[in-house]
Amino acid sequence: MTLREVMGRAREVLTAASIDDAALESEMLLRYVLNLSRVELFQQLNTALTPGQEQAFAGLVARRLSREPTAYITGHREFYGLDFYVDRRVLIPRPETELLVEKAIALAEGNPIAVIADVGTGSGAIAVSLAVNLPGAKIYATDIAADALDVARLNCRKHGVAGQIGLLEGDLLDPLPRPVDIIVANLPYVRKSDLAQVNTIDFEPKIALDGGADGLDKLRCLCQQVPGKLRHGGHILLEIGQGQGEAISMLLHRLFPFAGVEVTPDLAGIDRVVAVTLTVPVFSSSPSASL
Ligand SMILES: C[S@@+](CC[C@H](N)C(=O)[O-])C[C@H]1O[C@@H](n2cnc3c(N)ncnc32)[C@H](O)[C@@H]1O
């Protein structure tokens, strides 16, 4: 069979299994099997596959039919225009998280030697994107999962930014060796009761998704750790999920009464990033620090 024929057939079975973007997915799987760029694939559409290639492709389509995400099958995911290695040790970076990176870059551009913390770095997608776009910045990337940090390390090396990023294992801000200018975090924020609805739940690490009863457990803990970890005038940028904007804003106003708090929606109109600017120092002894 030709490339065109096997791709068409794969598209049909993926569509029948209600897998979104079936045409794109079958193309990505075939490109992966044949190790071809997009242009090369389209130049060779009438070329026949060898029986071995057909078998390998069929195996990948079967994995996709079992709902394994294409990013784990191919080991690749594009984020902020960069190619990241991913596997089941880390969450697959989501396009909506690019908003967090955009906002952090805009804040750091006024301070070319900014020190930034990426909390819950996973694959390192945020930290690496920041390092590539802010060559003067120093970045600390923390994660509680040692195996996620192994993946982040691979991505730091892949993009030549290992010297700019300090990978630190530990709970939230705990491992930071000094106060930073910007804290960026895409922490788990899925409500426990909604976990079953995440369509990648059988494959992605639960520790990367589970945000507790209201989804805000990790964000609450992070905010409580801020005193002593953020410089005066510093910023916090947090990714949140649908319907969490109001609750997190109230929490932040209570904890940081003199801070500016702004919620920005993503392209789909869903509240996605909360930005906090601290105009006065925060002290851990503050009575408002208890939530
Ligand atoms: C939603 S994933 C985000 C991964 C990556 N930042 C991204 O945007 O693709 C959350 C990450 O937070 C990590 N994490 C969960 N609890 C944590 C904690 N208490 N301290 C540090 N990292 C934590 C998980 O291991 C996971 O890698």
PDB file of C-alpha atoms and ligand atoms in Angstrom:
ATOM      1  CA  MET A   1       0.000   0.000   0.000  1.00  0.00           C
ATOM      2  CA  THR A   2       1.122   3.595  -0.629  1.00  0.00           C
ATOM      3  CA  LEU A   3       1.638   6.257   2.026  1.00  0.00           C
ATOM      4  CA  ARG A   4      -1.573   7.929   0.857  1.00  0.00           C
ATOM      5  CA  GLU A   5      -3.557   4.700   1.186  1.00  0.00           C
ATOM      6  CA  VAL A   6      -2.328   3.725   4.677  1.00  0.00           C
ATOM      7  CA  MET A   7      -2.860   7.258   5.944  1.00  0.00           C
ATOM      8  CA  GLY A   8      -6.396   7.292   4.534  1.00  0.00           C
ATOM      9  CA  ARG A   9      -7.170   3.975   6.162  1.00  0.00           C
ATOM     10  CA  ALA A  10      -5.755   5.069   9.513  1.00  0.00           C
ATOM     11  CA  ARG A  11      -7.762   8.278   9.318  1.00  0.00           C
ATOM     12  CA  GLU A  12     -10.944   6.242   8.849  1.00  0.00           C
ATOM     13  CA  VAL A  13     -10.370   3.944  11.835  1.00  0.00           C
ATOM     14  CA  LEU A  14      -9.328   6.830  14.096  1.00  0.00           C
ATOM     15  CA  THR A  15     -12.389   8.831  13.047  1.00  0.00           C
ATOM     16  CA  ALA A  16     -14.621   5.815  13.678  1.00  0.00           C
ATOM     17  CA  ALA A  17     -13.122   5.629  17.187  1.00  0.00           C
ATOM     18  CA  SER A  18     -14.040   9.323  17.738  1.00  0.00           C
ATOM     19  CA  ILE A  19     -10.417  10.430  17.926  1.00  0.00           C
ATOM     20  CA  ASP A  20     -10.159  14.159  17.183  1.00  0.00           C
ATOM     21  CA  ASP A  21      -7.977  15.440  14.340  1.00  0.00           C
ATOM     22  CA  ALA A  22      -7.743  11.940  12.864  1.00  0.00           C
ATOM     23  CA  ALA A  23      -6.120  13.160   9.634  1.00  0.00           C
ATOM     24  CA  LEU A  24      -3.372  15.037  11.478  1.00  0.00           C
ATOM     25  CA  GLU A  25      -2.832  12.186  13.918  1.00  0.00           C
ATOM     26  CA  SER A  26      -2.452   9.557  11.182  1.00  0.00           C
ATOM     27  CA  GLU A  27      -0.005  11.859   9.397  1.00  0.00           C
ATOM     28  CA  MET A  28       2.064  12.341  12.568  1.00  0.00           C
ATOM     29  CA  LEU A  29       2.204   8.606  13.263  1.00  0.00           C
ATOM     30  CA  LEU A  30       3.245   7.812   9.694  1.00  0.00           C
ATOM     31  CA  ARG A  31       5.905  10.530   9.681  1.00  0.00           C
ATOM     32  CA  TYR A  32       7.241   9.082  12.929  1.00  0.00           C
ATOM     33  CA  VAL A  33       7.440   5.515  11.540  1.00  0.00           C
ATOM     34  CA  LEU A  34       9.162   6.652   8.351  1.00  0.00           C
ATOM     35  CA  ASN A  35      11.183   9.440  10.016  1.00  0.00           C
ATOM     36  CA  LEU A  36      10.016  11.970   7.426  1.00  0.00           C
ATOM     37  CA  SER A  37       9.430  15.721   7.565  1.00  0.00           C
ATOM     38  CA  ARG A  38       5.989  16.964   6.521  1.00  0.00           C
ATOM     39  CA  VAL A  39       7.310  18.077   3.134  1.00  0.00           C
ATOM     40  CA  GLU A  40       9.029  14.720   2.522  1.00  0.00           C
ATOM     41  CA  LEU A  41       5.845  12.853   3.428  1.00  0.00           C
ATOM     42  CA  PHE A  42       3.799  14.799   0.887  1.00  0.00           C
ATOM     43  CA  GLN A  43       6.481  14.317  -1.778  1.00  0.00           C
ATOM     44  CA  GLN A  44       6.320  10.540  -1.274  1.00  0.00           C
ATOM     45  CA  LEU A  45       2.557   9.996  -1.035  1.00  0.00           C
ATOM     46  CA  ASN A  46       2.561   7.544  -3.953  1.00  0.00           C
ATOM     47  CA  THR A  47       5.505   5.496  -2.645  1.00  0.00           C
ATOM     48  CA  ALA A  48       4.722   2.015  -1.305  1.00  0.00           C
ATOM     49  CA  LEU A  49       5.557   1.069   2.289  1.00  0.00           C
ATOM     50  CA  THR A  50       7.578  -2.075   2.973  1.00  0.00           C
ATOM     51  CA  PRO A  51       5.691  -4.814   4.858  1.00  0.00           C
ATOM     52  CA  GLY A  52       7.788  -4.004   7.945  1.00  0.00           C
ATOM     53  CA  GLN A  53       6.829  -0.332   7.768  1.00  0.00           C
ATOM     54  CA  GLU A  54       3.155  -1.213   7.321  1.00  0.00           C
ATOM     55  CA  GLN A  55       3.311  -3.460  10.361  1.00  0.00           C
ATOM     56  CA  ALA A  56       5.053  -0.827  12.476  1.00  0.00           C
ATOM     57  CA  PHE A  57       2.487   1.783  11.448  1.00  0.00           C
ATOM     58  CA  ALA A  58      -0.407  -0.560  12.245  1.00  0.00           C
ATOM     59  CA  GLY A  59       1.101  -1.106  15.709  1.00  0.00           C
ATOM     60  CA  LEU A  60       1.153   2.646  16.390  1.00  0.00           C
ATOM     61  CA  VAL A  61      -2.409   3.115  15.152  1.00  0.00           C
ATOM     62  CA  ALA A  62      -3.480   0.302  17.510  1.00  0.00           C
ATOM     63  CA  ARG A  63      -1.801   2.116  20.415  1.00  0.00           C
ATOM     64  CA  ARG A  64      -3.616   5.329  19.477  1.00  0.00           C
ATOM     65  CA  LEU A  65      -6.907   3.406  19.296  1.00  0.00           C
ATOM     66  CA  SER A  66      -6.268   2.316  22.882  1.00  0.00           C
ATOM     67  CA  ARG A  67      -6.259   6.110  23.662  1.00  0.00           C
ATOM     68  CA  GLU A  68      -2.517   6.435  24.251  1.00  0.00           C
ATOM     69  CA  PRO A  69      -1.721  10.074  23.346  1.00  0.00           C
ATOM     70  CA  THR A  70       0.223  10.564  20.117  1.00  0.00           C
ATOM     71  CA  ALA A  71       2.824  12.642  21.989  1.00  0.00           C
ATOM     72  CA  TYR A  72       3.743   9.607  24.131  1.00  0.00           C
ATOM     73  CA  ILE A  73       3.804   7.297  21.095  1.00  0.00           C
ATOM     74  CA  THR A  74       6.148   9.562  19.147  1.00  0.00           C
ATOM     75  CA  GLY A  75       7.984  11.046  22.156  1.00  0.00           C
ATOM     76  CA  HIS A  76       7.490  14.566  20.771  1.00  0.00           C
ATOM     77  CA  ARG A  77       5.351  17.578  21.582  1.00  0.00           C
ATOM     78  CA  GLU A  78       5.677  21.083  20.207  1.00  0.00           C
ATOM     79  CA  PHE A  79       5.379  23.902  22.738  1.00  0.00           C
ATOM     80  CA  TYR A  80       6.098  27.590  22.211  1.00  0.00           C
ATOM     81  CA  GLY A  81       7.635  26.752  18.818  1.00  0.00           C
ATOM     82  CA  LEU A  82      10.101  24.246  20.327  1.00  0.00           C
ATOM     83  CA  ASP A  83      10.188  20.466  20.094  1.00  0.00           C
ATOM     84  CA  PHE A  84      10.068  18.727  23.506  1.00  0.00           C
ATOM     85  CA  TYR A  85      10.782  15.121  24.386  1.00  0.00           C
ATOM     86  CA  VAL A  86       7.888  13.677  26.430  1.00  0.00           C
ATOM     87  CA  ASP A  87       7.009  10.300  27.903  1.00  0.00           C
ATOM     88  CA  ARG A  88       4.698   8.943  30.579  1.00  0.00           C
ATOM     89  CA  ARG A  89       6.797  10.442  33.370  1.00  0.00           C
ATOM     90  CA  VAL A  90       5.486  13.930  32.527  1.00  0.00           C
ATOM     91  CA  LEU A  91       2.325  15.790  31.610  1.00  0.00           C
ATOM     92  CA  ILE A  92       2.075  16.548  27.895  1.00  0.00           C
ATOM     93  CA  PRO A  93       2.477  20.351  27.625  1.00  0.00           C
ATOM     94  CA  ARG A  94      -0.804  22.015  26.602  1.00  0.00           C
ATOM     95  CA  PRO A  95      -1.130  24.876  24.086  1.00  0.00           C
ATOM     96  CA  GLU A  96      -3.040  27.041  26.613  1.00  0.00           C
ATOM     97  CA  THR A  97       0.058  27.069  28.858  1.00  0.00           C
ATOM     98  CA  GLU A  98       1.825  29.187  26.228  1.00  0.00           C
ATOM     99  CA  LEU A  99      -0.101  32.163  27.652  1.00  0.00           C
ATOM    100  CA  LEU A 100       1.793  31.747  30.924  1.00  0.00           C
ATOM    101  CA  VAL A 101       5.108  31.803  29.040  1.00  0.00           C
ATOM    102  CA  GLU A 102       4.056  34.870  27.032  1.00  0.00           C
ATOM    103  CA  LYS A 103       3.158  36.762  30.211  1.00  0.00           C
ATOM    104  CA  ALA A 104       6.391  35.781  31.964  1.00  0.00           C
ATOM    105  CA  ILE A 105       8.472  36.905  28.982  1.00  0.00           C
ATOM    106  CA  ALA A 106       6.625  40.256  28.889  1.00  0.00           C
ATOM    107  CA  LEU A 107       7.350  40.779  32.601  1.00  0.00           C
ATOM    108  CA  ALA A 108      10.987  39.702  32.390  1.00  0.00           C
ATOM    109  CA  GLU A 109      11.810  41.791  29.330  1.00  0.00           C
ATOM    110  CA  GLY A 110      11.996  44.889  31.522  1.00  0.00           C
ATOM    111  CA  ASN A 111      14.551  43.049  33.680  1.00  0.00           C
ATOM    112  CA  PRO A 112      17.075  41.253  31.480  1.00  0.00           C
ATOM    113  CA  ILE A 113      18.769  39.495  34.405  1.00  0.00           C
ATOM    114  CA  ALA A 114      15.567  38.279  36.022  1.00  0.00           C
ATOM    115  CA  VAL A 115      15.608  35.269  38.312  1.00  0.00           C
ATOM    116  CA  ILE A 116      12.583  33.104  37.592  1.00  0.00           C
ATOM    117  CA  ALA A 117      11.151  29.992  39.288  1.00  0.00           C
ATOM    118  CA  ASP A 118       9.111  27.491  37.234  1.00  0.00           C
ATOM    119  CA  VAL A 119       7.303  25.457  39.879  1.00  0.00           C
ATOM    120  CA  GLY A 120       6.152  21.960  38.892  1.00  0.00           C
ATOM    121  CA  THR A 121       8.271  21.991  35.754  1.00  0.00           C
ATOM    122  CA  GLY A 122       7.348  18.511  34.434  1.00  0.00           C
ATOM    123  CA  SER A 123       8.919  18.180  30.978  1.00  0.00           C
ATOM    124  CA  GLY A 124      10.589  21.562  31.481  1.00  0.00           C
ATOM    125  CA  ALA A 125       8.464  23.092  28.707  1.00  0.00           C
ATOM    126  CA  ILE A 126       7.942  26.415  30.517  1.00  0.00           C
ATOM    127  CA  ALA A 127      11.481  26.731  31.921  1.00  0.00           C
ATOM    128  CA  VAL A 128      13.141  25.855  28.599  1.00  0.00           C
ATOM    129  CA  SER A 129      10.876  28.199  26.595  1.00  0.00           C
ATOM    130  CA  LEU A 130      11.731  31.016  29.010  1.00  0.00           C
ATOM    131  CA  ALA A 131      15.459  30.260  28.881  1.00  0.00           C
ATOM    132  CA  VAL A 132      15.512  30.204  25.074  1.00  0.00           C
ATOM    133  CA  ASN A 133      13.633  33.511  24.862  1.00  0.00           C
ATOM    134  CA  LEU A 134      15.340  35.249  27.800  1.00  0.00           C
ATOM    135  CA  PRO A 135      19.026  34.363  27.445  1.00  0.00           C
ATOM    136  CA  GLY A 136      20.015  36.647  30.355  1.00  0.00           C
ATOM    137  CA  ALA A 137      17.576  35.122  32.843  1.00  0.00           C
ATOM    138  CA  LYS A 138      18.473  32.567  35.518  1.00  0.00           C
ATOM    139  CA  ILE A 139      15.768  29.949  35.980  1.00  0.00           C
ATOM    140  CA  TYR A 140      15.106  27.499  38.789  1.00  0.00           C
ATOM    141  CA  ALA A 141      12.785  24.646  37.823  1.00  0.00           C
ATOM    142  CA  THR A 142      11.341  22.600  40.673  1.00  0.00           C
ATOM    143  CA  ASP A 143       9.339  19.388  40.748  1.00  0.00           C
ATOM    144  CA  ILE A 144       8.421  16.921  43.452  1.00  0.00           C
ATOM    145  CA  ALA A 145       8.801  14.035  40.995  1.00  0.00           C
ATOM    146  CA  ALA A 146      12.429  13.016  40.406  1.00  0.00           C
ATOM    147  CA  ASP A 147      11.530  11.136  37.221  1.00  0.00           C
ATOM    148  CA  ALA A 148       9.864  14.257  35.769  1.00  0.00           C
ATOM    149  CA  LEU A 149      13.093  16.169  36.431  1.00  0.00           C
ATOM    150  CA  ASP A 150      14.981  13.509  34.426  1.00  0.00           C
ATOM    151  CA  VAL A 151      12.794  14.385  31.428  1.00  0.00           C
ATOM    152  CA  ALA A 152      13.258  18.125  32.050  1.00  0.00           C
ATOM    153  CA  ARG A 153      17.042  17.540  32.118  1.00  0.00           C
ATOM    154  CA  LEU A 154      16.874  15.900  28.667  1.00  0.00           C
ATOM    155  CA  ASN A 155      14.940  18.884  27.317  1.00  0.00           C
ATOM    156  CA  CYS A 156      17.359  21.413  28.855  1.00  0.00           C
ATOM    157  CA  ARG A 157      20.240  19.658  27.078  1.00  0.00           C
ATOM    158  CA  LYS A 158      18.286  19.258  23.832  1.00  0.00           C
ATOM    159  CA  HIS A 159      17.773  23.035  23.670  1.00  0.00           C
ATOM    160  CA  GLY A 160      21.232  24.011  24.920  1.00  0.00           C
ATOM    161  CA  VAL A 161      19.987  25.762  28.091  1.00  0.00           C
ATOM    162  CA  ALA A 162      21.219  23.361  30.792  1.00  0.00           C
ATOM    163  CA  GLY A 163      23.609  26.036  32.105  1.00  0.00           C
ATOM    164  CA  GLN A 164      20.775  28.534  32.533  1.00  0.00           C
ATOM    165  CA  ILE A 165      18.341  26.276  34.393  1.00  0.00           C
ATOM    166  CA  GLY A 166      18.821  24.844  37.870  1.00  0.00           C
ATOM    167  CA  LEU A 167      16.676  21.712  38.314  1.00  0.00           C
ATOM    168  CA  LEU A 168      15.621  21.227  41.924  1.00  0.00           C
ATOM    169  CA  GLU A 169      13.715  18.339  43.446  1.00  0.00           C
ATOM    170  CA  GLY A 170      11.292  19.183  46.245  1.00  0.00           C
ATOM    171  CA  ASP A 171       7.952  20.568  47.339  1.00  0.00           C
ATOM    172  CA  LEU A 172       6.888  23.729  45.463  1.00  0.00           C
ATOM    173  CA  LEU A 173       9.119  26.697  46.473  1.00  0.00           C
ATOM    174  CA  ASP A 174      10.963  24.816  49.237  1.00  0.00           C
ATOM    175  CA  PRO A 175      14.082  23.991  47.187  1.00  0.00           C
ATOM    176  CA  LEU A 176      14.684  27.580  45.947  1.00  0.00           C
ATOM    177  CA  PRO A 177      18.106  28.746  47.190  1.00  0.00           C
ATOM    178  CA  ARG A 178      17.251  32.483  47.021  1.00  0.00           C
ATOM    179  CA  PRO A 179      14.299  34.825  46.413  1.00  0.00           C
ATOM    180  CA  VAL A 180      13.281  35.206  42.772  1.00  0.00           C
ATOM    181  CA  ASP A 181      11.732  38.024  40.690  1.00  0.00           C
ATOM    182  CA  ILE A 182       9.009  35.945  39.035  1.00  0.00           C
ATOM    183  CA  ILE A 183       7.277  32.746  40.121  1.00  0.00           C
ATOM    184  CA  VAL A 184       5.584  30.880  37.254  1.00  0.00           C
ATOM    185  CA  ALA A 185       3.545  27.779  37.995  1.00  0.00           C
ATOM    186  CA  ASN A 186       1.349  25.389  36.089  1.00  0.00           C
ATOM    187  CA  LEU A 187       0.549  23.109  39.003  1.00  0.00           C
ATOM    188  CA  PRO A 188      -2.127  20.387  39.100  1.00  0.00           C
ATOM    189  CA  TYR A 189      -5.552  22.081  39.232  1.00  0.00           C
ATOM    190  CA  VAL A 190      -8.071  19.425  38.175  1.00  0.00           C
ATOM    191  CA  ARG A 191     -10.729  18.835  40.837  1.00  0.00           C
ATOM    192  CA  LYS A 192     -10.519  15.281  42.188  1.00  0.00           C
ATOM    193  CA  SER A 193     -14.122  14.649  41.126  1.00  0.00           C
ATOM    194  CA  ASP A 194     -13.285  15.696  37.537  1.00  0.00           C
ATOM    195  CA  LEU A 195     -10.173  13.516  37.150  1.00  0.00           C
ATOM    196  CA  ALA A 196     -12.051  10.666  35.464  1.00  0.00           C
ATOM    197  CA  GLN A 197     -13.152  13.074  32.702  1.00  0.00           C
ATOM    198  CA  VAL A 198      -9.569  13.902  31.682  1.00  0.00           C
ATOM    199  CA  ASN A 199      -9.254  11.824  28.516  1.00  0.00           C
ATOM    200  CA  THR A 200      -5.555  11.116  29.079  1.00  0.00           C
ATOM    201  CA  ILE A 201      -6.037  10.056  32.725  1.00  0.00           C
ATOM    202  CA  ASP A 202      -4.906   6.455  32.104  1.00  0.00           C
ATOM    203  CA  PHE A 203      -1.593   7.654  30.707  1.00  0.00           C
ATOM    204  CA  GLU A 204      -0.516  10.956  32.288  1.00  0.00           C
ATOM    205  CA  PRO A 205       0.873  11.006  35.860  1.00  0.00           C
ATOM    206  CA  LYS A 206      -1.942  11.674  38.354  1.00  0.00           C
ATOM    207  CA  ILE A 207       0.435  13.778  40.448  1.00  0.00           C
ATOM    208  CA  ALA A 208       0.509  16.194  37.496  1.00  0.00           C
ATOM    209  CA  LEU A 209      -3.276  16.587  37.391  1.00  0.00           C
ATOM    210  CA  ASP A 210      -4.841  16.070  40.824  1.00  0.00           C
ATOM    211  CA  GLY A 211      -5.509  19.426  42.498  1.00  0.00           C
ATOM    212  CA  GLY A 212      -7.582  18.077  45.407  1.00  0.00           C
ATOM    213  CA  ALA A 213     -11.261  18.677  46.206  1.00  0.00           C
ATOM    214  CA  ASP A 214     -11.606  22.145  44.614  1.00  0.00           C
ATOM    215  CA  GLY A 215      -8.517  21.886  42.395  1.00  0.00           C
ATOM    216  CA  LEU A 216      -6.699  24.604  44.333  1.00  0.00           C
ATOM    217  CA  ASP A 217      -4.775  22.561  46.943  1.00  0.00           C
ATOM    218  CA  LYS A 218      -1.360  23.014  45.318  1.00  0.00           C
ATOM    219  CA  LEU A 219      -1.910  26.677  44.475  1.00  0.00           C
ATOM    220  CA  ARG A 220      -2.921  27.366  48.084  1.00  0.00           C
ATOM    221  CA  CYS A 221       0.227  25.673  49.400  1.00  0.00           C
ATOM    222  CA  LEU A 222       2.393  27.537  46.890  1.00  0.00           C
ATOM    223  CA  CYS A 223       0.983  30.922  47.934  1.00  0.00           C
ATOM    224  CA  GLN A 224       1.634  30.110  51.574  1.00  0.00           C
ATOM    225  CA  GLN A 225       5.282  29.457  50.748  1.00  0.00           C
ATOM    226  CA  VAL A 226       5.780  32.811  48.944  1.00  0.00           C
ATOM    227  CA  PRO A 227       7.078  34.861  51.908  1.00  0.00           C
ATOM    228  CA  GLY A 228      10.863  34.886  51.717  1.00  0.00           C
ATOM    229  CA  LYS A 229      10.873  33.356  48.224  1.00  0.00           C
ATOM    230  CA  LEU A 230       9.803  36.368  46.129  1.00  0.00           C
ATOM    231  CA  ARG A 231      11.611  39.695  45.921  1.00  0.00           C
ATOM    232  CA  HIS A 232       9.833  42.953  46.752  1.00  0.00           C
ATOM    233  CA  GLY A 233       7.969  44.068  43.628  1.00  0.00           C
ATOM    234  CA  GLY A 234       8.020  40.528  42.279  1.00  0.00           C
ATOM    235  CA  HIS A 235       5.339  38.743  40.283  1.00  0.00           C
ATOM    236  CA  ILE A 236       3.473  35.443  40.527  1.00  0.00           C
ATOM    237  CA  LEU A 237       1.891  33.905  37.424  1.00  0.00           C
ATOM    238  CA  LEU A 238      -0.383  30.917  37.956  1.00  0.00           C
ATOM    239  CA  GLU A 239      -2.230  28.777  35.439  1.00  0.00           C
ATOM    240  CA  ILE A 240      -5.773  27.899  36.504  1.00  0.00           C
ATOM    241  CA  GLY A 241      -8.683  25.914  35.103  1.00  0.00           C
ATOM    242  CA  GLN A 242     -12.229  26.677  34.079  1.00  0.00           C
ATOM    243  CA  GLY A 243     -14.307  28.327  36.804  1.00  0.00           C
ATOM    244  CA  GLN A 244     -11.374  28.870  39.209  1.00  0.00           C
ATOM    245  CA  GLY A 245     -10.718  32.589  38.526  1.00  0.00           C
ATOM    246  CA  GLU A 246     -12.952  33.965  41.256  1.00  0.00           C
ATOM    247  CA  ALA A 247     -11.905  31.526  43.989  1.00  0.00           C
ATOM    248  CA  ILE A 248      -8.183  31.991  43.358  1.00  0.00           C
ATOM    249  CA  SER A 249      -8.551  35.797  43.178  1.00  0.00           C
ATOM    250  CA  MET A 250     -10.317  35.845  46.560  1.00  0.00           C
ATOM    251  CA  LEU A 251      -7.640  33.634  48.029  1.00  0.00           C
ATOM    252  CA  LEU A 252      -4.859  35.866  46.693  1.00  0.00           C
ATOM    253  CA  HIS A 253      -6.521  39.094  47.881  1.00  0.00           C
ATOM    254  CA  ARG A 254      -6.849  37.580  51.335  1.00  0.00           C
ATOM    255  CA  LEU A 255      -3.256  36.430  51.418  1.00  0.00           C
ATOM    256  CA  PHE A 256      -1.686  39.488  49.751  1.00  0.00           C
ATOM    257  CA  PRO A 257      -4.040  42.406  50.573  1.00  0.00           C
ATOM    258  CA  PHE A 258      -1.830  45.016  48.883  1.00  0.00           C
ATOM    259  CA  ALA A 259      -1.118  43.091  45.709  1.00  0.00           C
ATOM    260  CA  GLY A 260      -2.579  43.691  42.254  1.00  0.00           C
ATOM    261  CA  VAL A 261      -4.411  40.591  40.999  1.00  0.00           C
ATOM    262  CA  GLU A 262      -5.414  40.164  37.357  1.00  0.00           C
ATOM    263  CA  VAL A 263      -7.076  37.195  35.642  1.00  0.00           C
ATOM    264  CA  THR A 264      -6.518  36.717  31.892  1.00  0.00           C
ATOM    265  CA  PRO A 265      -8.669  34.387  29.766  1.00  0.00           C
ATOM    266  CA  ASP A 266      -7.186  32.143  27.068  1.00  0.00           C
ATOM    267  CA  LEU A 267      -8.234  32.147  23.402  1.00  0.00           C
ATOM    268  CA  ALA A 268     -11.271  30.024  24.273  1.00  0.00           C
ATOM    269  CA  GLY A 269     -12.417  32.672  26.784  1.00  0.00           C
ATOM    270  CA  ILE A 270     -11.606  30.468  29.804  1.00  0.00           C
ATOM    271  CA  ASP A 271      -9.906  32.131  32.804  1.00  0.00           C
ATOM    272  CA  ARG A 272      -6.379  30.783  32.410  1.00  0.00           C
ATOM    273  CA  VAL A 273      -3.671  32.909  34.023  1.00  0.00           C
ATOM    274  CA  VAL A 274      -3.734  34.779  37.325  1.00  0.00           C
ATOM    275  CA  ALA A 275      -1.053  37.442  37.683  1.00  0.00           C
ATOM    276  CA  VAL A 276      -0.138  38.843  41.080  1.00  0.00           C
ATOM    277  CA  THR A 277       2.164  41.826  41.553  1.00  0.00           C
ATOM    278  CA  LEU A 278       3.466  42.322  45.056  1.00  0.00           C
ATOM    279  CA  THR A 279       3.905  45.987  45.809  1.00  0.00           C
ATOM    280  CA  VAL A 280       4.883  45.542  49.466  1.00  0.00           C
ATOM    281  CA  PRO A 281       7.019  42.832  51.056  1.00  0.00           C
ATOM    282  CA  VAL A 282       5.176  39.778  52.392  1.00  0.00           C
ATOM    283  CA  PHE A 283       6.047  38.275  55.743  1.00  0.00           C
ATOM    284  CA  SER A 284       5.330  34.762  56.852  1.00  0.00           C
ATOM    285  CA  SER A 285       4.184  36.119  60.231  1.00  0.00           C
ATOM    286  CA  SER A 286       1.319  38.046  58.568  1.00  0.00           C
ATOM    287  CA  PRO A 287      -2.024  36.966  60.083  1.00  0.00           C
ATOM    288  CA  SER A 288      -3.505  36.808  56.557  1.00  0.00           C
ATOM    289  CA  ALA A 289      -1.013  34.088  55.673  1.00  0.00           C
ATOM    290  CA  SER A 290      -3.283  31.428  57.145  1.00  0.00           C
ATOM    291  CA  LEU A 291      -5.890  30.177  54.699  1.00  0.00           C
TER     292      LEU A 291
HETATM  293  C1  LIG B   1       0.228  20.234  35.440  1.00  0.00           C
HETATM  294  S1  LIG B   1       1.853  19.539  35.501  1.00  0.00           S
HETATM  295  C2  LIG B   1       2.719  20.833  34.637  1.00  0.00           C
HETATM  296  C3  LIG B   1       3.990  20.416  33.984  1.00  0.00           C
HETATM  297  C4  LIG B   1       4.641  21.532  33.155  1.00  0.00           C
HETATM  298  N1  LIG B   1       4.942  22.691  33.979  1.00  0.00           N
HETATM  299  C5  LIG B   1       3.733  21.957  32.010  1.00  0.00           C
HETATM  300  O1  LIG B   1       3.177  23.052  32.073  1.00  0.00           O
HETATM  301  O2  LIG B   1       3.597  21.191  31.045  1.00  0.00           O
HETATM  302  C6  LIG B   1       2.253  19.789  37.188  1.00  0.00           C
HETATM  303  C7  LIG B   1       3.635  19.363  37.642  1.00  0.00           C
HETATM  304  O3  LIG B   1       3.726  19.707  39.034  1.00  0.00           O
HETATM  305  C8  LIG B   1       4.421  18.692  39.719  1.00  0.00           C
HETATM  306  N2  LIG B   1       4.038  18.746  41.138  1.00  0.00           N
HETATM  307  C9  LIG B   1       2.935  18.246  41.752  1.00  0.00           C
HETATM  308  N3  LIG B   1       2.967  18.504  43.062  1.00  0.00           N
HETATM  309  C10 LIG B   1       4.093  19.211  43.295  1.00  0.00           C
HETATM  310  C11 LIG B   1       4.712  19.775  44.463  1.00  0.00           C
HETATM  311  N4  LIG B   1       4.122  19.688  45.667  1.00  0.00           N
HETATM  312  N5  LIG B   1       5.889  20.406  44.336  1.00  0.00           N
HETATM  313  C12 LIG B   1       6.496  20.516  43.126  1.00  0.00           C
HETATM  314  N6  LIG B   1       5.984  19.999  41.984  1.00  0.00           N
HETATM  315  C13 LIG B   1       4.794  19.357  42.066  1.00  0.00           C
HETATM  316  C14 LIG B   1       4.032  17.408  39.011  1.00  0.00           C
HETATM  317  O4  LIG B   1       4.988  16.385  39.239  1.00  0.00           O
HETATM  318  C15 LIG B   1       3.957  17.890  37.551  1.00  0.00           C
HETATM  319  O5  LIG B   1       5.194  17.708  36.908  1.00  0.00           O
END
